[in-house]
mmCIF file of C-alpha atoms in Angstrom:
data_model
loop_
_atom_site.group_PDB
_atom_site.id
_atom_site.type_symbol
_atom_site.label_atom_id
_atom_site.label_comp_id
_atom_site.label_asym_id
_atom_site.label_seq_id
_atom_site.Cartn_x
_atom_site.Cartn_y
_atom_site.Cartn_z
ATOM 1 C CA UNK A 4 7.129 -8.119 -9.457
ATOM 2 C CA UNK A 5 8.648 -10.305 -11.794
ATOM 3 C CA UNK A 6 12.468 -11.273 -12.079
ATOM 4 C CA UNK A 7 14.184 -13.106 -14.770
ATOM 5 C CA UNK A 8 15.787 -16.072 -12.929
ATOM 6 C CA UNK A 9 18.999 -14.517 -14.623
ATOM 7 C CA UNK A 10 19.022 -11.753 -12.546
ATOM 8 C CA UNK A 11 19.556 -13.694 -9.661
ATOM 9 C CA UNK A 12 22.426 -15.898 -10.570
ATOM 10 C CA UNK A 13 26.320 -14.910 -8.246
ATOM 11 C CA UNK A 14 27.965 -12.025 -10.494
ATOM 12 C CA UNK A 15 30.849 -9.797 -10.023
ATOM 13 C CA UNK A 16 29.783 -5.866 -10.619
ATOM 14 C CA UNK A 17 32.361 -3.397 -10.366
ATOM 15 C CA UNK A 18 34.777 -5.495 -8.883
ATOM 16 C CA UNK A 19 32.447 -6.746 -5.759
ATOM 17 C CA UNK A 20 31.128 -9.958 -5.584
ATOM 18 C CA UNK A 21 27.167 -10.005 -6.139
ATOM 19 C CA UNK A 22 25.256 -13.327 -4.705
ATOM 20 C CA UNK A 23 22.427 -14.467 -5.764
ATOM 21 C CA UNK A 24 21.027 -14.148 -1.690
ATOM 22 C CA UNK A 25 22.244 -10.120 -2.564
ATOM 23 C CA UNK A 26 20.054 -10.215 -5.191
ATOM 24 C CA UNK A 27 17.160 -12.033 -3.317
ATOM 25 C CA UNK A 28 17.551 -9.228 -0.877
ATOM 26 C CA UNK A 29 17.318 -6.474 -3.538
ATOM 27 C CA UNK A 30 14.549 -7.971 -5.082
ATOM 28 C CA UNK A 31 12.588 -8.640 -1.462
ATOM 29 C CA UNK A 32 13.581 -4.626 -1.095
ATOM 30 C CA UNK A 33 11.858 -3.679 -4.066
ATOM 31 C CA UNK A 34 8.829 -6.045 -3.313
ATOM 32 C CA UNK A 35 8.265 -3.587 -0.132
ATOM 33 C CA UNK A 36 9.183 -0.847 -1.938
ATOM 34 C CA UNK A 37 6.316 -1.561 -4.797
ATOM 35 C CA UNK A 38 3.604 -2.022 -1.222
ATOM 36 C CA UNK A 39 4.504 1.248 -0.092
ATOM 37 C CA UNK A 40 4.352 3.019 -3.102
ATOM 38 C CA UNK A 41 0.812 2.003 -3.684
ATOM 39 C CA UNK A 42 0.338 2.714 -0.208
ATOM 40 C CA UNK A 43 1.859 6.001 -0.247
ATOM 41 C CA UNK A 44 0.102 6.824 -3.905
ATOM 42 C CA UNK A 45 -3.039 6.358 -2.418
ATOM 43 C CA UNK A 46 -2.866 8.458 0.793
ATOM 44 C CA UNK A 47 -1.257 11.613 -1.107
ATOM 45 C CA UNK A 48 2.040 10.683 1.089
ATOM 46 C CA UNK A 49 5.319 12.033 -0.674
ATOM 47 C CA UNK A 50 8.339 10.435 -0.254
ATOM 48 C CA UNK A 51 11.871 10.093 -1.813
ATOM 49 C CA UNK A 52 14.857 7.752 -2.105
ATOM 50 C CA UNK A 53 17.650 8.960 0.239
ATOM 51 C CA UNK A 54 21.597 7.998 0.645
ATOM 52 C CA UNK A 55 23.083 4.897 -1.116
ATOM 53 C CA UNK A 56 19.644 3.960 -2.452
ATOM 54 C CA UNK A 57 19.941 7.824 -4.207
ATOM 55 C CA UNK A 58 23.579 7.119 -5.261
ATOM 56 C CA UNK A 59 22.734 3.814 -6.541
ATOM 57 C CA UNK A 60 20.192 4.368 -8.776
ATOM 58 C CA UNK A 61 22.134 7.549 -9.850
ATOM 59 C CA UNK A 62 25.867 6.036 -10.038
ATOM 60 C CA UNK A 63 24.974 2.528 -10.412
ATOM 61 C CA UNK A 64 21.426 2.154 -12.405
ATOM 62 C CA UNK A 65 20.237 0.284 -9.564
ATOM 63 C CA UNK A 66 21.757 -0.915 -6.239
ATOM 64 C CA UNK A 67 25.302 -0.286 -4.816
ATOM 65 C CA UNK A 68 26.659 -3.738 -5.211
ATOM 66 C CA UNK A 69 27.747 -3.634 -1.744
ATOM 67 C CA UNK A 70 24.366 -2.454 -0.219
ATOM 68 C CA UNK A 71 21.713 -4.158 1.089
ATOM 69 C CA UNK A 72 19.077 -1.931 2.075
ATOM 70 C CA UNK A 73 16.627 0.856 1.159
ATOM 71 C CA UNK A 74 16.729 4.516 2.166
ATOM 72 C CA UNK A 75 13.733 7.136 2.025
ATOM 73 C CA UNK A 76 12.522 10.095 3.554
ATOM 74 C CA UNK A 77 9.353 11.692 4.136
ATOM 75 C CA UNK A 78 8.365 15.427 4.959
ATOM 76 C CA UNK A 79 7.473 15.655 8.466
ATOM 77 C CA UNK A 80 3.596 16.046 7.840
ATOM 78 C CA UNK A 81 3.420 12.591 5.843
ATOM 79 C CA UNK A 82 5.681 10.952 8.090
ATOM 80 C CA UNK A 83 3.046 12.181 11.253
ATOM 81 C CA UNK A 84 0.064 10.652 8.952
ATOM 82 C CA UNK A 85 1.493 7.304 8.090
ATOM 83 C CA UNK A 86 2.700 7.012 11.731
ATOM 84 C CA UNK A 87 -1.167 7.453 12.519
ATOM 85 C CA UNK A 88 -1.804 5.184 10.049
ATOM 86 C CA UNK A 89 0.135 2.326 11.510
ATOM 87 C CA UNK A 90 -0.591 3.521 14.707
ATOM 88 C CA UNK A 91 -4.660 2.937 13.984
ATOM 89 C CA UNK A 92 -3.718 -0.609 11.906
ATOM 90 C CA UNK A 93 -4.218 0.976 8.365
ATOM 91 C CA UNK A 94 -0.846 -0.810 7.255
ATOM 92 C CA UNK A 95 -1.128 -3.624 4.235
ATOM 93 C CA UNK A 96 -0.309 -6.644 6.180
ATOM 94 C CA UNK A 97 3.269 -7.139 4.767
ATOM 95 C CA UNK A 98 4.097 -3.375 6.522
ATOM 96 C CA UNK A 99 5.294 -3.068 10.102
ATOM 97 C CA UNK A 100 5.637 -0.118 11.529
ATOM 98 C CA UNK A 101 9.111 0.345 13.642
ATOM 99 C CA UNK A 102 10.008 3.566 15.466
ATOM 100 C CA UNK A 103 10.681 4.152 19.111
ATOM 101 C CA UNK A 104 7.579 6.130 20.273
ATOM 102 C CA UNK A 105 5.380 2.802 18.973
ATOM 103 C CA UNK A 106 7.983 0.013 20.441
ATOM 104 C CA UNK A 107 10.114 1.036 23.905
ATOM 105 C CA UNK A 108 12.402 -1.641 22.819
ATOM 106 C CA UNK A 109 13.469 0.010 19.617
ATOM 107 C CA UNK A 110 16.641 1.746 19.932
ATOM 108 C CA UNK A 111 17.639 2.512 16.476
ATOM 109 C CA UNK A 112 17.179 6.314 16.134
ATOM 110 C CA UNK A 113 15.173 6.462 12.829
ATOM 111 C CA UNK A 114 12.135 4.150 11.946
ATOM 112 C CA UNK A 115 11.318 1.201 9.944
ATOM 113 C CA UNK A 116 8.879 -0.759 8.048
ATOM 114 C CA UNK A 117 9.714 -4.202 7.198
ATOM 115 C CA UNK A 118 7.945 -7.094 5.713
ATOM 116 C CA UNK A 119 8.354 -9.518 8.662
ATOM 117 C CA UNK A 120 9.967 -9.020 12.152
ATOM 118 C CA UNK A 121 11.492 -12.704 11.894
ATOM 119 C CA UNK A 122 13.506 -15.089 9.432
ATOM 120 C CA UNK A 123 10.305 -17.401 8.033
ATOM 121 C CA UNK A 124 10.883 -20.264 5.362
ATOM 122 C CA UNK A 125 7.261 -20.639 4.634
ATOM 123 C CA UNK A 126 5.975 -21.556 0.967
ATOM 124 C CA UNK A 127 4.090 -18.266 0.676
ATOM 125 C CA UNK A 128 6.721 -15.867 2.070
ATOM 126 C CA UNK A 129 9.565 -17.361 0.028
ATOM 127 C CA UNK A 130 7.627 -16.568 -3.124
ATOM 128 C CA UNK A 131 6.525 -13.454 -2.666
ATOM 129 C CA UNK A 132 10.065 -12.319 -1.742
ATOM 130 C CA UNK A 133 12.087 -14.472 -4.008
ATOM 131 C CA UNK A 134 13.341 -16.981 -1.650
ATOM 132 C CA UNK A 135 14.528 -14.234 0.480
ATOM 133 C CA UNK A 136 13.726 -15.865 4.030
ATOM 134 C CA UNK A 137 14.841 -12.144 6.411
ATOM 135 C CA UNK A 138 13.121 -9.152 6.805
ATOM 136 C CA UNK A 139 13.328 -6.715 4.012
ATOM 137 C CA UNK A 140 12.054 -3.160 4.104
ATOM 138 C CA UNK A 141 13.375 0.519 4.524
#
């Protein structure tokens, strides 16, 4: 995806301070976002933005200013085939799977899929997520 370096420079929306690391985040977001989508596309998977991702691009034409993350859901059939999916390694490489029946260690109560499982500085990474060095993902 492409960015105008504009869109990344500190701003104040709505009262709330924006930074341009917000904005790297947001950006890295949609990056996933755009992988899944194809991913989801071509598997006949339906999904749909959820919570403040829903309000923000409804209320806001984009992100809360104060968010940071991504929200979707999945009906229950879809969800069972792209947790097969990861389950049998059928992932793009910038997709891993979180949920607690796959990792014992995983306590949060709904699952994940992130770009990276670790902050990484490498040349590659940073430009493919906009200099966003943390994991991004839903």
């Amino acid at each position: 995806m492409q960015f105008e370096q504009s869109f990344f420079k500190n701003e104040v929306r709505e009262g709330f301070f924006v930074s341009s690391m917000m904005k790297r985040a947001w950006a890295a977001q949609l990056e996933v976002l755009d992988i899944l989508d194809k991913l989801f596309r071509e598997n006949d998977l339906k999904y749909f933005i959820a919570y403040g991702t829903l309000i923000g691009a409804v209320r806001h034409k984009g992100f809360i200013p104060w968010d940071d993350d991504m929200d979707i859901w999945m009906p229950r059939k879809d969800y069972e085939k792209l947790r097969e999916m990861a389950k049998n390694n059928l992932l793009p490489k910038d997709c891993i799977f979180k949920d607690s029946r796959f990792y014992k260690d995983y306590e949060a109560t709904f699952p994940r899929i992130i770009n990276y499982a670790s902050i990484g500085f490498d040349e590659d990474r940073l430009e493919k997520y906009h200099g966003f060095p943390f994991c991004a993902g839903m």
